[in-house]
């Protein structure tokens, strides 16, 4: 039997194997939407949205989804790799791949691993490289913020249109249901010599 540290890390590795990393998500997507969308593949144990610190308000664009079983996670990955998968009606195909330990912020320390961290001195040859990378990150963040704002505006507009369409369709079905219930449809059927099915099943015109 291993140490408590080894047992903890072994349990963590099992969790990683049944977890799916999903990205290209819309910031509009919620945990309940994720659970509903993936419920067809198995039981979703947890959904953890990962903040993107390079974008305004740290908006999550990816998530770690832990399934109940490793096989379920494999099915999610294979299915989303082969077919375009839209979530919540957003025009953005979601991508999925197997999670890796480095994606988990609360991952336990790997047994036997030691990290050494130090600040770079301006005289260090790598200081200039690190500084250039920092400037590139700032530039990327600014460009990404503009793109994200435009994308969110389009998705919010689409979500509003979808909501209005659903409401309109609901009103139509509600009206038809009322006409069936108060006998209007049967009176019209007799008036125009239409035949409709009996009450034992869905009403249809012939």
PDB file of C-alpha atoms in Angstrom:
ATOM      1  CA  UNK A   1       0.000   0.000   0.000  1.00  0.00           C
ATOM      2  CA  UNK A   2       1.375   3.426  -0.947  1.00  0.00           C
ATOM      3  CA  UNK A   3       1.550   6.545   1.139  1.00  0.00           C
ATOM      4  CA  UNK A   4      -1.431   8.866   1.628  1.00  0.00           C
ATOM      5  CA  UNK A   5       0.141  11.256  -0.888  1.00  0.00           C
ATOM      6  CA  UNK A   6       0.417   8.498  -3.503  1.00  0.00           C
ATOM      7  CA  UNK A   7      -3.163   7.329  -2.875  1.00  0.00           C
ATOM      8  CA  UNK A   8      -4.448  10.891  -3.242  1.00  0.00           C
ATOM      9  CA  UNK A   9      -2.616  11.349  -6.532  1.00  0.00           C
ATOM     10  CA  UNK A  10      -3.837   7.967  -7.824  1.00  0.00           C
ATOM     11  CA  UNK A  11      -7.454   8.990  -7.111  1.00  0.00           C
ATOM     12  CA  UNK A  12      -6.800  12.294  -8.868  1.00  0.00           C
ATOM     13  CA  UNK A  13      -5.488  10.504 -11.977  1.00  0.00           C
ATOM     14  CA  UNK A  14      -8.697   8.445 -12.108  1.00  0.00           C
ATOM     15  CA  UNK A  15     -10.683  11.681 -12.003  1.00  0.00           C
ATOM     16  CA  UNK A  16      -8.587  13.083 -14.856  1.00  0.00           C
ATOM     17  CA  UNK A  17      -9.317  10.019 -17.008  1.00  0.00           C
ATOM     18  CA  UNK A  18     -13.074  10.513 -16.709  1.00  0.00           C
ATOM     19  CA  UNK A  19     -12.901  14.281 -17.292  1.00  0.00           C
ATOM     20  CA  UNK A  20     -13.411  16.025 -20.627  1.00  0.00           C
ATOM     21  CA  UNK A  21     -11.862  19.374 -21.498  1.00  0.00           C
ATOM     22  CA  UNK A  22     -14.330  21.388 -23.591  1.00  0.00           C
ATOM     23  CA  UNK A  23     -13.488  24.684 -25.231  1.00  0.00           C
ATOM     24  CA  UNK A  24     -14.827  27.144 -27.783  1.00  0.00           C
ATOM     25  CA  UNK A  25     -17.778  27.637 -25.440  1.00  0.00           C
ATOM     26  CA  UNK A  26     -19.956  30.702 -25.535  1.00  0.00           C
ATOM     27  CA  UNK A  27     -19.872  32.807 -22.337  1.00  0.00           C
ATOM     28  CA  UNK A  28     -23.671  32.581 -22.470  1.00  0.00           C
ATOM     29  CA  UNK A  29     -23.558  28.828 -21.788  1.00  0.00           C
ATOM     30  CA  UNK A  30     -24.327  27.901 -18.160  1.00  0.00           C
ATOM     31  CA  UNK A  31     -23.684  24.796 -16.066  1.00  0.00           C
ATOM     32  CA  UNK A  32     -27.299  23.644 -16.434  1.00  0.00           C
ATOM     33  CA  UNK A  33     -26.989  23.940 -20.224  1.00  0.00           C
ATOM     34  CA  UNK A  34     -23.797  21.865 -20.137  1.00  0.00           C
ATOM     35  CA  UNK A  35     -25.405  19.173 -18.000  1.00  0.00           C
ATOM     36  CA  UNK A  36     -28.500  18.992 -20.201  1.00  0.00           C
ATOM     37  CA  UNK A  37     -26.447  18.798 -23.402  1.00  0.00           C
ATOM     38  CA  UNK A  38     -24.140  16.030 -22.138  1.00  0.00           C
ATOM     39  CA  UNK A  39     -26.699  14.038 -20.164  1.00  0.00           C
ATOM     40  CA  UNK A  40     -27.334  11.929 -23.282  1.00  0.00           C
ATOM     41  CA  UNK A  41     -23.818  10.479 -22.944  1.00  0.00           C
ATOM     42  CA  UNK A  42     -23.982   9.612 -19.248  1.00  0.00           C
ATOM     43  CA  UNK A  43     -24.101  11.146 -15.794  1.00  0.00           C
ATOM     44  CA  UNK A  44     -22.292  14.465 -15.397  1.00  0.00           C
ATOM     45  CA  UNK A  45     -20.679  14.590 -11.948  1.00  0.00           C
ATOM     46  CA  UNK A  46     -19.348  18.139 -12.091  1.00  0.00           C
ATOM     47  CA  UNK A  47     -18.774  21.106 -14.387  1.00  0.00           C
ATOM     48  CA  UNK A  48     -15.954  23.548 -13.683  1.00  0.00           C
ATOM     49  CA  UNK A  49     -15.630  26.618 -15.892  1.00  0.00           C
ATOM     50  CA  UNK A  50     -12.052  27.795 -16.312  1.00  0.00           C
ATOM     51  CA  UNK A  51     -11.514  31.570 -16.315  1.00  0.00           C
ATOM     52  CA  UNK A  52      -9.540  33.050 -19.181  1.00  0.00           C
ATOM     53  CA  UNK A  53      -7.335  35.712 -17.646  1.00  0.00           C
ATOM     54  CA  UNK A  54      -6.474  37.126 -21.072  1.00  0.00           C
ATOM     55  CA  UNK A  55     -10.038  38.283 -21.718  1.00  0.00           C
ATOM     56  CA  UNK A  56     -12.273  40.950 -20.137  1.00  0.00           C
ATOM     57  CA  UNK A  57     -13.872  39.920 -16.849  1.00  0.00           C
ATOM     58  CA  UNK A  58     -12.028  36.567 -17.035  1.00  0.00           C
ATOM     59  CA  UNK A  59     -14.890  35.170 -19.106  1.00  0.00           C
ATOM     60  CA  UNK A  60     -14.832  31.369 -19.233  1.00  0.00           C
ATOM     61  CA  UNK A  61     -14.501  29.926 -22.714  1.00  0.00           C
ATOM     62  CA  UNK A  62     -13.683  26.377 -21.628  1.00  0.00           C
ATOM     63  CA  UNK A  63     -14.690  23.900 -18.936  1.00  0.00           C
ATOM     64  CA  UNK A  64     -13.704  20.645 -17.279  1.00  0.00           C
ATOM     65  CA  UNK A  65     -16.619  18.211 -17.299  1.00  0.00           C
ATOM     66  CA  UNK A  66     -16.273  15.178 -15.052  1.00  0.00           C
ATOM     67  CA  UNK A  67     -18.379  12.205 -16.112  1.00  0.00           C
ATOM     68  CA  UNK A  68     -19.356   9.354 -13.815  1.00  0.00           C
ATOM     69  CA  UNK A  69     -17.325   6.806 -15.785  1.00  0.00           C
ATOM     70  CA  UNK A  70     -14.209   6.934 -17.944  1.00  0.00           C
ATOM     71  CA  UNK A  71     -16.039   5.222 -20.829  1.00  0.00           C
ATOM     72  CA  UNK A  72     -18.651   8.005 -20.864  1.00  0.00           C
ATOM     73  CA  UNK A  73     -15.903  10.604 -21.179  1.00  0.00           C
ATOM     74  CA  UNK A  74     -14.420   8.680 -24.112  1.00  0.00           C
ATOM     75  CA  UNK A  75     -17.817   8.643 -25.865  1.00  0.00           C
ATOM     76  CA  UNK A  76     -18.200  12.413 -25.429  1.00  0.00           C
ATOM     77  CA  UNK A  77     -14.736  13.029 -26.890  1.00  0.00           C
ATOM     78  CA  UNK A  78     -15.170  10.674 -29.854  1.00  0.00           C
ATOM     79  CA  UNK A  79     -18.663  11.969 -30.680  1.00  0.00           C
ATOM     80  CA  UNK A  80     -17.746  15.647 -30.536  1.00  0.00           C
ATOM     81  CA  UNK A  81     -14.616  14.959 -32.588  1.00  0.00           C
ATOM     82  CA  UNK A  82     -16.628  13.401 -35.419  1.00  0.00           C
ATOM     83  CA  UNK A  83     -19.747  15.589 -35.445  1.00  0.00           C
ATOM     84  CA  UNK A  84     -20.333  19.348 -35.084  1.00  0.00           C
ATOM     85  CA  UNK A  85     -21.869  19.957 -31.667  1.00  0.00           C
ATOM     86  CA  UNK A  86     -23.780  23.176 -31.018  1.00  0.00           C
ATOM     87  CA  UNK A  87     -24.636  24.046 -27.438  1.00  0.00           C
ATOM     88  CA  UNK A  88     -27.568  26.243 -26.453  1.00  0.00           C
ATOM     89  CA  UNK A  89     -28.157  27.081 -30.107  1.00  0.00           C
ATOM     90  CA  UNK A  90     -24.992  29.151 -30.303  1.00  0.00           C
ATOM     91  CA  UNK A  91     -23.281  29.201 -33.744  1.00  0.00           C
ATOM     92  CA  UNK A  92     -20.030  27.904 -32.312  1.00  0.00           C
ATOM     93  CA  UNK A  93     -19.115  24.200 -32.571  1.00  0.00           C
ATOM     94  CA  UNK A  94     -17.857  22.990 -29.209  1.00  0.00           C
ATOM     95  CA  UNK A  95     -14.576  21.060 -29.110  1.00  0.00           C
ATOM     96  CA  UNK A  96     -13.684  18.285 -26.694  1.00  0.00           C
ATOM     97  CA  UNK A  97     -10.543  16.389 -25.771  1.00  0.00           C
ATOM     98  CA  UNK A  98      -9.185  14.382 -22.888  1.00  0.00           C
ATOM     99  CA  UNK A  99      -8.233  16.397 -19.833  1.00  0.00           C
ATOM    100  CA  UNK A 100      -4.657  16.399 -18.521  1.00  0.00           C
ATOM    101  CA  UNK A 101      -3.492  16.943 -14.914  1.00  0.00           C
ATOM    102  CA  UNK A 102      -2.094  20.421 -15.634  1.00  0.00           C
ATOM    103  CA  UNK A 103      -5.631  21.714 -16.351  1.00  0.00           C
ATOM    104  CA  UNK A 104      -6.743  21.288 -12.729  1.00  0.00           C
ATOM    105  CA  UNK A 105      -6.073  24.192 -10.406  1.00  0.00           C
ATOM    106  CA  UNK A 106      -6.629  22.036  -7.321  1.00  0.00           C
ATOM    107  CA  UNK A 107      -4.457  19.119  -8.440  1.00  0.00           C
ATOM    108  CA  UNK A 108      -2.433  17.497  -5.660  1.00  0.00           C
ATOM    109  CA  UNK A 109       1.333  17.595  -5.777  1.00  0.00           C
ATOM    110  CA  UNK A 110       2.803  14.713  -7.722  1.00  0.00           C
ATOM    111  CA  UNK A 111       4.736  12.453  -5.351  1.00  0.00           C
ATOM    112  CA  UNK A 112       8.463  13.123  -5.576  1.00  0.00           C
ATOM    113  CA  UNK A 113       8.102  16.286  -7.654  1.00  0.00           C
ATOM    114  CA  UNK A 114       9.855  19.500  -6.583  1.00  0.00           C
ATOM    115  CA  UNK A 115       9.514  22.931  -8.208  1.00  0.00           C
ATOM    116  CA  UNK A 116      12.105  25.683  -8.078  1.00  0.00           C
ATOM    117  CA  UNK A 117      10.913  29.225  -8.845  1.00  0.00           C
ATOM    118  CA  UNK A 118      12.933  32.429  -9.041  1.00  0.00           C
ATOM    119  CA  UNK A 119      12.577  35.965 -10.398  1.00  0.00           C
ATOM    120  CA  UNK A 120      14.472  36.907 -13.550  1.00  0.00           C
ATOM    121  CA  UNK A 121      17.103  39.558 -13.083  1.00  0.00           C
ATOM    122  CA  UNK A 122      17.306  42.255 -15.815  1.00  0.00           C
ATOM    123  CA  UNK A 123      20.828  41.058 -16.541  1.00  0.00           C
ATOM    124  CA  UNK A 124      19.582  37.518 -17.194  1.00  0.00           C
ATOM    125  CA  UNK A 125      19.703  36.584 -20.940  1.00  0.00           C
ATOM    126  CA  UNK A 126      16.120  35.300 -20.691  1.00  0.00           C
ATOM    127  CA  UNK A 127      14.809  38.592 -19.288  1.00  0.00           C
ATOM    128  CA  UNK A 128      14.431  40.225 -22.720  1.00  0.00           C
ATOM    129  CA  UNK A 129      12.631  37.159 -24.096  1.00  0.00           C
ATOM    130  CA  UNK A 130      10.213  37.156 -21.165  1.00  0.00           C
ATOM    131  CA  UNK A 131       9.573  40.877 -21.619  1.00  0.00           C
ATOM    132  CA  UNK A 132       8.751  40.411 -25.324  1.00  0.00           C
ATOM    133  CA  UNK A 133       6.355  37.600 -24.454  1.00  0.00           C
ATOM    134  CA  UNK A 134       4.665  39.892 -21.942  1.00  0.00           C
ATOM    135  CA  UNK A 135       4.134  42.564 -24.621  1.00  0.00           C
ATOM    136  CA  UNK A 136       2.748  39.984 -27.056  1.00  0.00           C
ATOM    137  CA  UNK A 137       0.273  38.803 -24.424  1.00  0.00           C
ATOM    138  CA  UNK A 138      -0.939  42.372 -23.880  1.00  0.00           C
ATOM    139  CA  UNK A 139      -1.399  42.868 -27.628  1.00  0.00           C
ATOM    140  CA  UNK A 140      -3.255  39.582 -27.953  1.00  0.00           C
ATOM    141  CA  UNK A 141      -5.498  40.488 -25.021  1.00  0.00           C
ATOM    142  CA  UNK A 142      -6.501  43.806 -26.613  1.00  0.00           C
ATOM    143  CA  UNK A 143      -7.286  42.210 -29.979  1.00  0.00           C
ATOM    144  CA  UNK A 144      -9.174  39.389 -28.302  1.00  0.00           C
ATOM    145  CA  UNK A 145     -11.305  41.820 -26.300  1.00  0.00           C
ATOM    146  CA  UNK A 146     -12.530  43.513 -29.489  1.00  0.00           C
ATOM    147  CA  UNK A 147     -13.328  40.180 -31.150  1.00  0.00           C
ATOM    148  CA  UNK A 148     -15.091  38.888 -28.047  1.00  0.00           C
ATOM    149  CA  UNK A 149     -17.272  41.985 -27.773  1.00  0.00           C
ATOM    150  CA  UNK A 150     -18.372  41.616 -31.397  1.00  0.00           C
ATOM    151  CA  UNK A 151     -18.991  37.890 -30.966  1.00  0.00           C
ATOM    152  CA  UNK A 152     -21.042  38.364 -27.804  1.00  0.00           C
ATOM    153  CA  UNK A 153     -23.217  40.985 -29.484  1.00  0.00           C
ATOM    154  CA  UNK A 154     -23.992  38.547 -32.313  1.00  0.00           C
ATOM    155  CA  UNK A 155     -24.732  35.672 -29.933  1.00  0.00           C
ATOM    156  CA  UNK A 156     -26.956  37.773 -27.682  1.00  0.00           C
ATOM    157  CA  UNK A 157     -28.895  38.917 -30.751  1.00  0.00           C
ATOM    158  CA  UNK A 158     -29.282  35.310 -31.897  1.00  0.00           C
ATOM    159  CA  UNK A 159     -30.372  34.188 -28.422  1.00  0.00           C
ATOM    160  CA  UNK A 160     -33.029  36.919 -28.403  1.00  0.00           C
ATOM    161  CA  UNK A 161     -34.287  35.854 -31.845  1.00  0.00           C
ATOM    162  CA  UNK A 162     -34.452  32.218 -30.739  1.00  0.00           C
ATOM    163  CA  UNK A 163     -36.397  33.186 -27.629  1.00  0.00           C
ATOM    164  CA  UNK A 164     -38.897  35.200 -29.659  1.00  0.00           C
ATOM    165  CA  UNK A 165     -39.330  32.321 -32.121  1.00  0.00           C
ATOM    166  CA  UNK A 166     -39.979  29.860 -29.297  1.00  0.00           C
ATOM    167  CA  UNK A 167     -42.567  32.173 -27.752  1.00  0.00           C
ATOM    168  CA  UNK A 168     -44.318  32.628 -31.107  1.00  0.00           C
ATOM    169  CA  UNK A 169     -44.421  28.869 -31.720  1.00  0.00           C
ATOM    170  CA  UNK A 170     -45.730  28.259 -28.208  1.00  0.00           C
ATOM    171  CA  UNK A 171     -48.558  30.734 -28.769  1.00  0.00           C
ATOM    172  CA  UNK A 172     -49.490  28.969 -32.023  1.00  0.00           C
ATOM    173  CA  UNK A 173     -49.624  25.552 -30.358  1.00  0.00           C
ATOM    174  CA  UNK A 174     -51.520  27.009 -27.414  1.00  0.00           C
ATOM    175  CA  UNK A 175     -54.094  28.496 -29.796  1.00  0.00           C
ATOM    176  CA  UNK A 176     -54.490  25.177 -31.646  1.00  0.00           C
ATOM    177  CA  UNK A 177     -54.897  23.348 -28.351  1.00  0.00           C
ATOM    178  CA  UNK A 178     -57.635  25.796 -27.320  1.00  0.00           C
ATOM    179  CA  UNK A 179     -59.437  25.355 -30.648  1.00  0.00           C
ATOM    180  CA  UNK A 180     -59.346  21.584 -30.222  1.00  0.00           C
ATOM    181  CA  UNK A 181     -60.563  21.764 -26.631  1.00  0.00           C
ATOM    182  CA  UNK A 182     -63.555  24.059 -27.238  1.00  0.00           C
ATOM    183  CA  UNK A 183     -64.790  22.084 -30.253  1.00  0.00           C
ATOM    184  CA  UNK A 184     -64.047  24.764 -32.855  1.00  0.00           C
ATOM    185  CA  UNK A 185     -61.979  22.366 -34.961  1.00  0.00           C
ATOM    186  CA  UNK A 186     -64.778  19.781 -35.078  1.00  0.00           C
ATOM    187  CA  UNK A 187     -67.341  22.396 -36.056  1.00  0.00           C
ATOM    188  CA  UNK A 188     -65.088  23.600 -38.856  1.00  0.00           C
ATOM    189  CA  UNK A 189     -64.506  20.003 -39.926  1.00  0.00           C
ATOM    190  CA  UNK A 190     -68.256  19.408 -40.250  1.00  0.00           C
ATOM    191  CA  UNK A 191     -68.735  22.732 -42.013  1.00  0.00           C
ATOM    192  CA  UNK A 192     -66.083  22.041 -44.664  1.00  0.00           C
ATOM    193  CA  UNK A 193     -66.553  18.272 -44.778  1.00  0.00           C
ATOM    194  CA  UNK A 194     -63.196  17.331 -43.228  1.00  0.00           C
ATOM    195  CA  UNK A 195     -62.705  14.147 -41.257  1.00  0.00           C
ATOM    196  CA  UNK A 196     -60.582  14.144 -38.108  1.00  0.00           C
ATOM    197  CA  UNK A 197     -59.456  11.218 -35.975  1.00  0.00           C
ATOM    198  CA  UNK A 198     -61.200  10.296 -32.739  1.00  0.00           C
ATOM    199  CA  UNK A 199     -60.071  11.344 -29.262  1.00  0.00           C
ATOM    200  CA  UNK A 200     -58.015   8.199 -28.681  1.00  0.00           C
ATOM    201  CA  UNK A 201     -54.984   9.687 -30.416  1.00  0.00           C
ATOM    202  CA  UNK A 202     -53.569  12.895 -31.843  1.00  0.00           C
ATOM    203  CA  UNK A 203     -56.099  14.795 -33.938  1.00  0.00           C
ATOM    204  CA  UNK A 204     -55.308  14.907 -37.638  1.00  0.00           C
ATOM    205  CA  UNK A 205     -57.084  16.151 -40.724  1.00  0.00           C
ATOM    206  CA  UNK A 206     -57.858  13.889 -43.687  1.00  0.00           C
TER     207      UNK A 206
END
